[in-house]
PDB file of C-alpha atoms in Angstrom:
ATOM      1  CA  MET A  24       6.359 -20.191 -39.023  1.00 66.00           C
ATOM      2  CA  THR A  25       3.487 -20.870 -36.594  1.00 76.00           C
ATOM      3  CA  GLY A  26       5.974 -21.236 -33.728  1.00 71.00           C
ATOM      4  CA  LEU A  27       7.436 -17.820 -34.537  1.00 70.00           C
ATOM      5  CA  MET A  28       3.964 -16.236 -34.507  1.00 70.00           C
ATOM      6  CA  VAL A  29       3.183 -17.820 -31.125  1.00 67.00           C
ATOM      7  CA  CYS A  30       6.493 -16.553 -29.750  1.00 64.00           C
ATOM      8  CA  ILE A  31       5.795 -13.014 -30.976  1.00 70.00           C
ATOM      9  CA  ALA A  32       2.277 -13.117 -29.486  1.00 65.00           C
ATOM     10  CA  VAL A  33       3.604 -14.292 -26.119  1.00 64.00           C
ATOM     11  CA  LEU A  34       6.276 -11.586 -26.087  1.00 66.00           C
ATOM     12  CA  ALA A  35       3.712  -8.902 -26.960  1.00 65.00           C
ATOM     13  CA  ALA A  36       1.340 -10.094 -24.214  1.00 63.00           C
ATOM     14  CA  ALA A  37       4.164 -10.220 -21.672  1.00 62.00           C
ATOM     15  CA  SER A  38       5.301  -6.726 -22.622  1.00 63.00           C
ATOM     16  CA  ALA A  39       1.774  -5.344 -22.314  1.00 59.00           C
ATOM     17  CA  PHE A  40       1.387  -6.981 -18.901  1.00 56.00           C
ATOM     18  CA  GLY A  41       4.736  -5.541 -17.768  1.00 56.00           C
ATOM     19  CA  VAL A  42       3.733  -2.016 -18.766  1.00 54.00           C
ATOM     20  CA  TRP A  43       0.335  -2.380 -17.055  1.00 51.00           C
ATOM     21  CA  HIS A  44       1.918  -3.801 -13.870  1.00 49.00           C
ATOM     22  CA  GLN A  45       4.562  -1.074 -13.692  1.00 54.00           C
ATOM     23  CA  ARG A  46       1.929   1.668 -13.998  1.00 53.00           C
ATOM     24  CA  ARG A  47      -0.199   0.174 -11.202  1.00 54.00           C
ATOM     25  CA  ASN A  48       2.692  -0.623  -8.845  1.00 56.00           C
ATOM     26  CA  GLY A  49       2.615   1.675  -5.825  1.00 59.00           C
ATOM     27  CA  ARG A  50      -0.347   3.793  -6.967  1.00 64.00           C
ATOM     28  CA  LEU A  51      -2.558   4.915  -4.112  1.00 59.00           C
ATOM     29  CA  THR A  52      -6.101   4.115  -5.169  1.00 61.00           C
ATOM     30  CA  VAL A  53      -9.594   3.866  -3.727  1.00 54.00           C
ATOM     31  CA  ARG A  54     -11.135   0.404  -3.630  1.00 57.00           C
ATOM     32  CA  GLY A  55     -14.858  -0.103  -3.277  1.00 55.00           C
ATOM     33  CA  ARG A  56     -14.247  -3.076  -1.004  1.00 54.00           C
ATOM     34  CA  ASP A  57     -12.502  -0.773   1.498  1.00 62.00           C
ATOM     35  CA  ASP A  58     -15.574   1.463   1.776  1.00 66.00           C
ATOM     36  CA  GLY A  59     -16.592   1.610   5.423  1.00 72.00           C
ATOM     37  CA  GLU A  60     -13.701  -0.593   6.576  1.00 80.00           C
ATOM     38  CA  ARG A  61     -12.082   0.776   9.732  1.00 88.00           C
ATOM     39  CA  LEU A  62      -9.014  -0.240  11.683  1.00 91.00           C
ATOM     40  CA  GLY A  63      -8.163   0.582  15.257  1.00 92.00           C
ATOM     41  CA  ALA A  64      -5.250   0.198  17.635  1.00 92.00           C
ATOM     42  CA  ALA A  65      -6.320  -3.362  18.482  1.00 92.00           C
ATOM     43  CA  GLU A  66      -6.052  -4.492  14.850  1.00 91.00           C
ATOM     44  CA  ILE A  67      -2.784  -2.785  13.906  1.00 92.00           C
ATOM     45  CA  GLY A  68      -1.033  -3.062  17.273  1.00 92.00           C
ATOM     46  CA  ALA A  69      -0.377   0.672  17.712  1.00 93.00           C
ATOM     47  CA  GLU A  70      -2.268   3.869  18.343  1.00 94.00           C
ATOM     48  CA  LEU A  71      -3.735   5.701  15.373  1.00 95.00           C
ATOM     49  CA  GLY A  72      -2.403   9.147  14.499  1.00 94.00           C
ATOM     50  CA  GLU A  73      -4.492  12.118  15.640  1.00 95.00           C
ATOM     51  CA  ARG A  74      -5.146  13.185  12.046  1.00 95.00           C
ATOM     52  CA  ALA A  75      -4.172  10.188   9.873  1.00 95.00           C
ATOM     53  CA  THR A  76      -2.256   6.914   9.920  1.00 96.00           C
ATOM     54  CA  LEU A  77      -0.030   5.269   7.317  1.00 96.00           C
ATOM     55  CA  VAL A  78      -0.250   1.497   7.798  1.00 96.00           C
ATOM     56  CA  GLN A  79       2.428  -0.531   6.042  1.00 97.00           C
ATOM     57  CA  PHE A  80       2.150  -4.302   5.695  1.00 96.00           C
ATOM     58  CA  SER A  81       5.655  -5.762   5.354  1.00 96.00           C
ATOM     59  CA  SER A  82       7.481  -9.068   5.417  1.00 94.00           C
ATOM     60  CA  ALA A  83      10.958  -9.960   6.615  1.00 90.00           C
ATOM     61  CA  PHE A  84      12.728 -10.373   3.278  1.00 90.00           C
ATOM     62  CA  CYS A  85      10.895  -7.693   1.305  1.00 92.00           C
ATOM     63  CA  GLN A  86      13.422  -5.269  -0.209  1.00 93.00           C
ATOM     64  CA  PRO A  87      10.848  -2.650  -1.334  1.00 94.00           C
ATOM     65  CA  CYS A  88       9.454  -2.691   2.228  1.00 95.00           C
ATOM     66  CA  ARG A  89      12.646  -1.060   3.508  1.00 95.00           C
ATOM     67  CA  ALA A  90      12.425   1.820   1.052  1.00 95.00           C
ATOM     68  CA  THR A  91       8.700   2.183   1.764  1.00 95.00           C
ATOM     69  CA  ARG A  92       9.420   2.300   5.508  1.00 96.00           C
ATOM     70  CA  ARG A  93      11.838   5.208   4.976  1.00 96.00           C
ATOM     71  CA  THR A  94       9.400   7.085   2.731  1.00 96.00           C
ATOM     72  CA  LEU A  95       6.442   6.722   5.076  1.00 96.00           C
ATOM     73  CA  ALA A  96       8.513   7.629   8.141  1.00 97.00           C
ATOM     74  CA  GLU A  97       9.717  10.813   6.395  1.00 96.00           C
ATOM     75  CA  VAL A  98       6.184  11.807   5.444  1.00 95.00           C
ATOM     76  CA  ALA A  99       4.866  11.085   8.961  1.00 96.00           C
ATOM     77  CA  GLN A 100       7.603  13.285  10.454  1.00 96.00           C
ATOM     78  CA  MET A 101       6.735  16.117   8.062  1.00 93.00           C
ATOM     79  CA  LEU A 102       3.063  16.294   9.061  1.00 92.00           C
ATOM     80  CA  GLU A 103       1.883  16.762  12.620  1.00 93.00           C
ATOM     81  CA  GLY A 104      -0.672  14.233  13.809  1.00 94.00           C
ATOM     82  CA  VAL A 105       0.267  11.606  11.207  1.00 96.00           C
ATOM     83  CA  ALA A 106       1.519   8.229  12.433  1.00 96.00           C
ATOM     84  CA  HIS A 107       3.354   5.492  10.560  1.00 97.00           C
ATOM     85  CA  VAL A 108       2.672   1.937  11.710  1.00 97.00           C
ATOM     86  CA  GLU A 109       4.392  -1.099  10.232  1.00 96.00           C
ATOM     87  CA  VAL A 110       2.561  -4.428  10.505  1.00 96.00           C
ATOM     88  CA  ASP A 111       4.342  -7.754  10.021  1.00 96.00           C
ATOM     89  CA  ALA A 112       2.102  -9.513   7.501  1.00 95.00           C
ATOM     90  CA  GLU A 113       3.249 -12.978   8.578  1.00 94.00           C
ATOM     91  CA  ALA A 114       2.374 -12.311  12.230  1.00 94.00           C
ATOM     92  CA  HIS A 115      -1.091 -10.924  11.395  1.00 94.00           C
ATOM     93  CA  LEU A 116      -2.432 -13.402   8.837  1.00 94.00           C
ATOM     94  CA  ASP A 117      -6.090 -12.986   9.863  1.00 94.00           C
ATOM     95  CA  LEU A 118      -5.893  -9.230   9.288  1.00 94.00           C
ATOM     96  CA  VAL A 119      -4.043  -9.764   5.995  1.00 95.00           C
ATOM     97  CA  ARG A 120      -6.784 -12.109   4.812  1.00 94.00           C
ATOM     98  CA  ASN A 121      -9.616  -9.845   5.993  1.00 92.00           C
ATOM     99  CA  LEU A 122      -8.120  -6.855   4.163  1.00 92.00           C
ATOM    100  CA  ASN A 123      -7.186  -8.898   1.069  1.00 91.00           C
ATOM    101  CA  ILE A 124      -3.496  -7.957   1.284  1.00 92.00           C
ATOM    102  CA  LEU A 125      -1.902  -9.853  -1.600  1.00 92.00           C
ATOM    103  CA  ARG A 126       1.686  -8.560  -1.535  1.00 92.00           C
ATOM    104  CA  THR A 127       4.172  -6.588   0.477  1.00 94.00           C
ATOM    105  CA  PRO A 128       4.549  -3.764   0.816  1.00 95.00           C
ATOM    106  CA  THR A 129       0.924  -2.754   0.900  1.00 94.00           C
ATOM    107  CA  VAL A 130       0.160   0.679   2.321  1.00 95.00           C
ATOM    108  CA  LEU A 131      -3.186   1.769   3.727  1.00 94.00           C
ATOM    109  CA  VAL A 132      -3.936   5.424   4.404  1.00 94.00           C
ATOM    110  CA  LEU A 133      -6.385   5.826   7.291  1.00 94.00           C
ATOM    111  CA  ASP A 134      -8.208   8.956   8.313  1.00 93.00           C
ATOM    112  CA  ALA A 135      -8.478  10.054  11.980  1.00 92.00           C
ATOM    113  CA  ARG A 136     -11.347   7.580  12.590  1.00 92.00           C
ATOM    114  CA  GLY A 137      -9.384   4.656  11.134  1.00 93.00           C
ATOM    115  CA  ALA A 138     -11.338   4.469   7.859  1.00 92.00           C
ATOM    116  CA  ILE A 139      -9.319   3.281   4.861  1.00 91.00           C
ATOM    117  CA  VAL A 140      -9.240   6.137   2.331  1.00 91.00           C
ATOM    118  CA  ARG A 141      -6.431   4.943   0.024  1.00 90.00           C
ATOM    119  CA  ARG A 142      -4.462   1.765  -0.656  1.00 91.00           C
ATOM    120  CA  ALA A 143      -1.265   0.985  -2.573  1.00 90.00           C
ATOM    121  CA  ALA A 144       0.211  -2.401  -3.428  1.00 91.00           C
ATOM    122  CA  GLY A 145       3.924  -1.944  -4.017  1.00 90.00           C
ATOM    123  CA  GLN A 146       6.263   0.898  -3.219  1.00 92.00           C
ATOM    124  CA  PRO A 147       4.462   4.271  -3.389  1.00 92.00           C
ATOM    125  CA  ARG A 148       6.164   7.525  -4.333  1.00 92.00           C
ATOM    126  CA  LYS A 149       6.541  10.161  -1.634  1.00 93.00           C
ATOM    127  CA  ALA A 150       4.493  12.716  -3.595  1.00 91.00           C
ATOM    128  CA  ASP A 151       1.644  10.210  -3.975  1.00 91.00           C
ATOM    129  CA  VAL A 152       1.630   9.496  -0.226  1.00 92.00           C
ATOM    130  CA  ILE A 153       1.454  13.221   0.539  1.00 91.00           C
ATOM    131  CA  ALA A 154      -1.414  13.645  -1.940  1.00 90.00           C
ATOM    132  CA  ALA A 155      -3.285  10.697  -0.431  1.00 89.00           C
ATOM    133  CA  LEU A 156      -2.858  12.196   3.018  1.00 90.00           C
ATOM    134  CA  GLY A 157      -4.523  15.354   1.727  1.00 85.00           C
ATOM    135  CA  THR A 158      -7.640  13.251   1.191  1.00 79.00           C
ATOM    136  CA  ALA A 159      -7.379  11.628   4.629  1.00 78.00           C
ATOM    137  CA  LEU A 160      -6.829  14.970   6.349  1.00 80.00           C
ATOM    138  CA  GLY A 161      -9.697  16.587   4.469  1.00 74.00           C
ATOM    139  CA  ASP A 162      -7.482  19.482   3.319  1.00 54.00           C
TER     140      ASP A 162
END
């Protein structure tokens, strides 16, 4: 009977973790550790957008990275002055460590000065990216 109770407890904990993880996946949030952190062309390997920049950290075999690439490219094309830059996480390990990038895709939303205003670990929804850009653009 004790084994059955342990099994039920493990299943309940795993289910709760799954629900929590799914709700957090891809949400664009503000992190206190990003406060004041700025990125420039030298760090990301491309020019920043005039108004905002969507920086995507990807890896070669990351399936969600492909869908994220399409989403961010669509959003960048919709809004003038917004750039989408994809960074190969494996080729920029120092930057990944400095920014505490733990998984791919990770998306950073930068304002015109390169300050990080939002971050998402996982595949963000298009509507969430557009809303986060509203913050970066100051609209």
